[in-house]
Coordinates of C-alpha atoms and ligand atoms in Angstrom, one line a residue:
X1 CA -34.3 37.1 0.3
X2 CA -36.6 33.3 -0.8
X3 CA -39.8 32.6 0.9
X4 CA -40.4 29.0 1.5
X5 CA -43.3 29.4 4.6
X6 CA -45.7 27.1 4.4
X7 CA -43.3 24.6 3.5
X8 CA -42.4 21.3 5.0
X9 CA -38.7 20.1 4.3
X10 CA -36.5 17.9 5.9
X11 CA -32.8 17.9 6.1
X12 CA -30.8 14.0 6.1
X13 CA -27.8 15.2 8.1
X14 CA -28.5 17.7 9.4
X15 CA -26.8 17.3 13.0
X16 CA -23.8 18.9 11.7
X17 CA -21.6 20.6 9.3
X18 CA -23.4 21.4 5.9
X19 CA -26.6 19.9 6.9
X20 CA -26.6 22.2 9.7
X21 CA -26.7 25.6 8.0
X22 CA -29.2 23.9 5.8
X23 CA -31.9 23.1 7.7
X24 CA -31.0 26.9 9.5
X25 CA -31.1 28.2 6.1
X26 CA -34.2 26.9 5.2
X27 CA -36.1 27.5 8.5
X28 CA -34.6 31.4 7.9
X29 CA -36.4 31.2 4.8
X30 CA -39.6 30.0 6.4
X31 CA -40.2 26.4 6.3
X32 CA -40.4 23.7 8.7
X33 CA -37.5 21.9 9.6
X34 CA -36.6 18.3 9.9
X35 CA -33.9 18.0 11.3
X36 CA -32.9 13.7 10.5
X37 CA -29.4 12.4 11.8
X38 CA -28.4 8.8 13.1
X39 CA -26.0 12.2 15.3
X40 CA -29.7 11.8 18.5
X41 CA -27.6 14.1 21.0
X42 CA -26.5 16.9 18.0
X43 CA -29.8 16.4 16.4
X44 CA -31.4 17.0 18.9
X45 CA -29.4 20.8 19.4
X46 CA -30.2 21.9 15.9
X47 CA -33.9 21.6 16.4
X48 CA -33.7 23.3 19.7
X49 CA -31.5 26.0 17.7
X50 CA -34.2 26.5 15.3
X51 CA -37.3 26.3 18.1
X52 CA -40.7 26.0 16.8
X53 CA -40.0 25.3 13.1
X54 CA -38.3 22.7 13.6
X55 CA -38.3 19.4 15.1
X56 CA -35.4 16.4 15.9
X57 CA -36.2 13.5 13.3
X58 CA -34.0 10.3 14.4
X59 CA -33.1 8.0 11.3
X60 CA -29.7 5.8 10.6
X61 CA -29.9 5.7 6.5
X62 CA -28.0 2.5 6.5
X63 CA -31.0 0.2 8.9
X64 CA -32.9 0.7 5.3
X65 CA -35.7 1.0 2.6
X66 CA -38.2 0.2 6.0
X67 CA -36.8 3.0 8.3
X68 CA -37.0 5.6 5.3
X69 CA -40.5 4.4 5.0
X70 CA -41.3 4.7 8.8
X71 CA -40.2 8.3 8.7
X72 CA -41.8 9.6 6.0
X73 CA -45.4 8.1 7.8
X74 CA -43.9 10.6 10.7
X75 CA -44.0 13.6 8.2
X76 CA -47.3 12.6 6.7
X77 CA -49.2 12.2 9.2
X78 CA -48.0 15.5 11.2
X79 CA -47.2 17.5 8.4
X80 CA -49.7 15.8 5.2
X81 CA -46.8 16.3 2.5
X82 CA -43.5 16.8 2.2
X83 CA -42.2 19.5 -0.4
X84 CA -38.2 19.6 0.5
X85 CA -36.0 16.8 0.1
X86 CA -32.5 17.7 1.2
X87 CA -30.2 14.8 1.5
X88 CA -26.9 15.3 2.8
X89 CA -25.6 13.3 4.4
X90 CA -22.3 12.0 3.5
X91 CA -19.5 10.0 5.1
X92 CA -16.1 9.4 3.7
X93 CA -12.7 7.4 2.3
X94 CA -9.3 7.9 2.0
X95 CA -7.4 6.1 -0.3
X96 CA -6.6 5.3 -3.9
X97 CA -8.0 1.3 -5.0
X98 CA -5.7 -1.0 -3.5
X99 CA -6.2 1.0 0.3
X100 CA -9.8 0.8 -0.4
X101 CA -11.5 -2.3 0.8
X102 CA -14.8 -4.2 -0.8
X103 CA -16.5 -2.9 2.8
X104 CA -15.2 1.2 2.5
X105 CA -16.4 0.4 -0.9
X106 CA -20.4 -1.0 0.7
X107 CA -20.2 1.5 3.9
X108 CA -19.7 4.4 2.1
X109 CA -22.3 3.2 -1.1
X110 CA -25.1 2.9 1.6
X111 CA -25.2 5.8 3.4
X112 CA -24.6 7.8 0.9
X113 CA -26.0 5.8 -2.1
X114 CA -28.2 3.2 -0.5
X115 CA -29.6 5.7 1.9
X116 CA -30.4 9.1 -0.6
X117 CA -32.2 6.4 -2.9
X118 CA -34.3 4.3 0.1
X119 CA -35.9 8.0 1.3
X120 CA -36.2 9.6 -2.0
X121 CA -38.0 6.2 -3.3
X122 CA -41.2 6.4 0.7
X123 CA -41.1 10.6 -0.5
X124 CA -41.4 10.4 -4.3
X125 CA -44.8 9.1 -4.6
X126 CA -46.2 11.8 -2.4
X127 CA -44.4 14.1 -3.9
X128 CA -45.9 13.1 -7.5
X129 CA -49.9 12.5 -6.4
X130 CA -49.4 16.2 -5.7
X131 CA -47.7 17.1 -8.7
X132 CA -44.9 19.2 -6.6
X133 CA -41.2 18.0 -4.4
X134 CA -38.1 19.7 -4.7
X135 CA -35.3 17.6 -4.1
X136 CA -32.2 18.2 -3.2
X137 CA -28.6 15.5 -3.0
X138 CA -25.8 17.0 -2.1
X139 CA -22.2 15.1 -3.9
X140 CA -19.7 17.3 -3.5
X141 CA -17.1 18.5 -6.5
X142 CA -15.4 14.6 -6.1
X143 CA -19.2 13.3 -8.0
X144 CA -18.4 16.0 -11.1
X145 CA -14.2 15.7 -11.4
X146 CA -11.4 13.0 -9.6
X147 CA -9.6 13.8 -7.0
X148 CA -6.7 12.3 -5.7
X149 CA -6.9 9.3 -3.2
X150 CA -10.6 9.5 -2.9
X151 CA -11.8 6.3 -4.7
X152 CA -14.4 5.3 -2.8
X153 CA -16.4 8.9 -2.3
X154 CA -16.0 9.7 -5.9
X155 CA -17.4 7.0 -6.9
X156 CA -20.4 7.1 -4.1
X157 CA -20.8 10.9 -5.3
X158 CA -20.8 10.9 -9.4
X159 CA -23.4 7.8 -8.9
X160 CA -25.3 10.8 -6.6
X161 CA -25.1 12.8 -9.7
X162 CA -26.0 9.8 -11.6
X163 CA -29.3 10.0 -9.8
X164 CA -29.8 13.1 -9.4
X165 CA -30.4 13.7 -12.7
X166 CA -32.0 10.4 -13.6
X167 CA -35.4 11.6 -11.3
X168 CA -35.3 14.9 -13.5
X169 CA -35.8 14.1 -16.5
X170 CA -37.4 10.7 -14.9
X171 CA -40.3 13.3 -13.1
X172 CA -39.5 16.9 -13.9
X173 CA -42.8 16.1 -16.1
X174 CA -44.7 15.4 -13.0
X175 CA -43.8 19.1 -10.9
X176 CA -40.6 17.3 -9.0
X177 CA -37.4 19.5 -9.8
X178 CA -33.6 17.5 -8.0
X179 CA -30.8 18.7 -8.2
X180 CA -27.8 18.0 -7.2
X181 CA -25.0 20.5 -5.2
X182 CA -21.1 20.1 -5.5
X183 CA -19.6 21.9 -2.9
X184 CA -15.1 21.8 -3.0
X185 CA -14.1 21.9 0.4
X186 CA -15.9 23.2 3.3
X187 CA -14.4 23.9 6.7
X188 CA -16.9 21.5 8.6
X189 CA -16.3 18.6 10.7
X190 CA -16.0 16.1 8.1
X191 CA -13.3 18.2 7.0
X192 CA -11.0 19.2 10.5
X193 CA -11.3 15.7 11.7
X194 CA -9.5 14.6 8.8
X195 CA -7.3 17.3 9.1
X196 CA -6.9 17.0 12.8
X197 CA -5.1 13.0 11.3
X198 CA -2.5 14.1 9.2
X199 CA 1.1 14.2 10.0
X200 CA 1.1 18.2 9.7
X201 CA -2.4 19.3 9.5
X202 CA -1.4 23.2 9.2
X203 CA 0.4 21.6 6.6
X204 CA -3.0 19.9 5.6
X205 CA -5.8 22.4 6.1
X206 CA -3.4 25.1 3.8
X207 CA -3.3 22.2 1.1
X208 CA -7.0 21.8 1.7
X209 CA -7.4 26.2 1.4
X210 CA -5.1 26.2 -1.4
X211 CA -7.2 23.3 -4.2
X212 CA -10.2 26.2 -3.8
X213 CA -9.1 29.0 -6.4
X214 CA -10.2 31.3 -4.0
X215 CA -7.4 30.2 -2.1
X216 CA -9.9 29.2 1.3
X217 CA -12.5 26.6 1.6
X218 CA -15.8 28.0 1.7
X219 CA -17.8 27.6 4.4
X220 CA -21.6 25.5 5.5
X221 CA -23.1 29.0 5.5
X222 CA -22.8 29.6 1.7
X223 CA -23.4 25.3 0.4
X224 CA -26.9 26.7 2.2
X225 CA -27.9 29.5 0.3
X226 CA -27.4 28.1 -3.2
X227 CA -30.0 25.0 -1.1
X228 CA -32.1 27.9 -0.3
X229 CA -32.3 29.1 -4.4
X230 CA -32.8 25.6 -5.4
X231 CA -35.8 25.5 -2.8
X232 CA -37.4 27.9 -3.7
X233 CA -40.2 29.0 -6.4
X234 CA -37.2 31.4 -8.5
X235 CA -36.0 28.5 -9.4
X236 CA -39.0 26.3 -11.0
X237 CA -36.5 26.3 -14.1
X238 CA -33.9 24.9 -12.9
X239 CA -33.8 20.9 -13.2
X240 CA -30.5 18.2 -13.3
X241 CA -28.2 20.7 -12.5
X242 CA -24.5 19.2 -11.0
X243 CA -24.2 23.1 -9.1
X244 CA -20.5 23.5 -8.2
X245 CA -20.4 25.5 -5.0
X246 CA -16.0 24.7 -4.9
X247 CA -14.2 27.6 -4.6
X248 CA -14.0 27.6 -8.1
X249 CA -12.1 24.2 -7.5
X250 CA -12.5 22.7 -9.8
X251 CA -12.0 25.9 -12.8
X252 CA -9.7 24.3 -15.5
X253 CA -9.3 21.4 -14.9
Ligands
LIG1 P1 -20.1 16.0 8.6 O1 -19.4 14.8 9.0 O2 -20.2 17.8 9.4 O3 -21.5 15.8 8.7 C1 -22.6 14.7 8.1 C2 -24.0 14.6 9.5 O4 -24.3 12.6 8.8 C3 -23.5 14.2 10.8 O5 -24.8 14.7 11.0 C4 -23.9 12.2 10.6 O6 -24.3 12.3 11.7 C5 -24.7 11.7 9.4 N1 -24.6 11.0 9.2 C6 -23.5 10.1 9.4 N2 -24.5 9.1 9.0 C7 -25.4 9.0 8.9 C8 -26.4 8.0 8.3 N3 -25.9 6.6 8.6 N4 -27.6 8.2 8.7 C9 -27.9 9.2 9.0 N5 -26.9 10.6 8.9 C10 -25.6 10.4 8.8 O7 -20.1 16.3 6.9 P2 -20.3 17.3 6.6 O8 -19.2 18.3 5.7 O9 -21.3 18.5 6.5 O10 -20.8 16.7 5.1 C11 -22.3 17.1 4.4 C12 -22.0 16.2 2.9 O11 -21.5 17.6 2.5 C13 -21.7 15.0 3.0 O12 -22.3 14.1 2.0 C14 -20.2 14.9 2.4 O13 -20.0 14.0 1.8 C15 -20.8 17.2 1.5 N6 -19.9 16.9 0.9 C16 -18.8 17.4 1.6 C17 -17.6 18.1 1.7 C18 -16.5 19.1 3.6 O14 -15.6 19.4 2.7 N7 -17.1 19.3 4.0 C19 -17.3 18.6 0.3 C20 -18.1 18.4 -0.8 C21 -19.1 17.4 0.0

């Protein structure tokens, strides 16, 4: 429906779950997609599934600014520019402040916030120079409302929403749009692994499904569809939003 022919995109966390679906959906819409992830085996699998319109790019976001600069240099050398940056990689943690160590918080912050900052900082000068760029950051419904026992996770996701809004405001006059997507629970390895750790996984699954007003979890493809729209020229008037795609998780809260 949305045509991204001729665009170059990079998706972090594209070896699994939501990122995998986003990479495939962007390629389906015509974009060339860099599948960026620390998981090389699955990253290569996803790029291979897509075929000629994708390349795997190894990236560990905790390695810092220099690594992100190197990724930018590769993309610019091969494609000349980046049109669409999807900062999607993220890690989770369960616990109240009493169950969260400072190291837990630092680890989540390093991937979810600092990694996003480093990669965006690497690509944004080129976008400003061309007066064109779309940045989409995967936050969470936990970046808009509090989720019980998710102190470190929600802290980073609220930070992502703030980061996105500031980017949008600072660079709107330079042809750049920045939006966050805020999924409710989506059935991916991120969630199924967590569920398997509960004493009663079936009950945990049902409980997580029922936190959405629609009574089920989302699919990665449902999040990817919104990201394709946000990446497209049809969304030219959309910037600075925290787009809740949550099956009604937050309705009434
Ligand atoms: P997932 O675990 O299936 O995929 C996450 C990907 O990120 C993996 O491929 C992993 O290798 C990669 N990654 C982790 N650390 C990395 C690092 N240091 N450098 C590069 N890549 C790294 O998870 P998912 O459910 O697809 O989640 C994707 C994003 O969506 C995350 O930001 C998550 O917080 C967010 N989210 C997920 C849900 C959900 O219910 N699944 C809900 C709201 C938000």
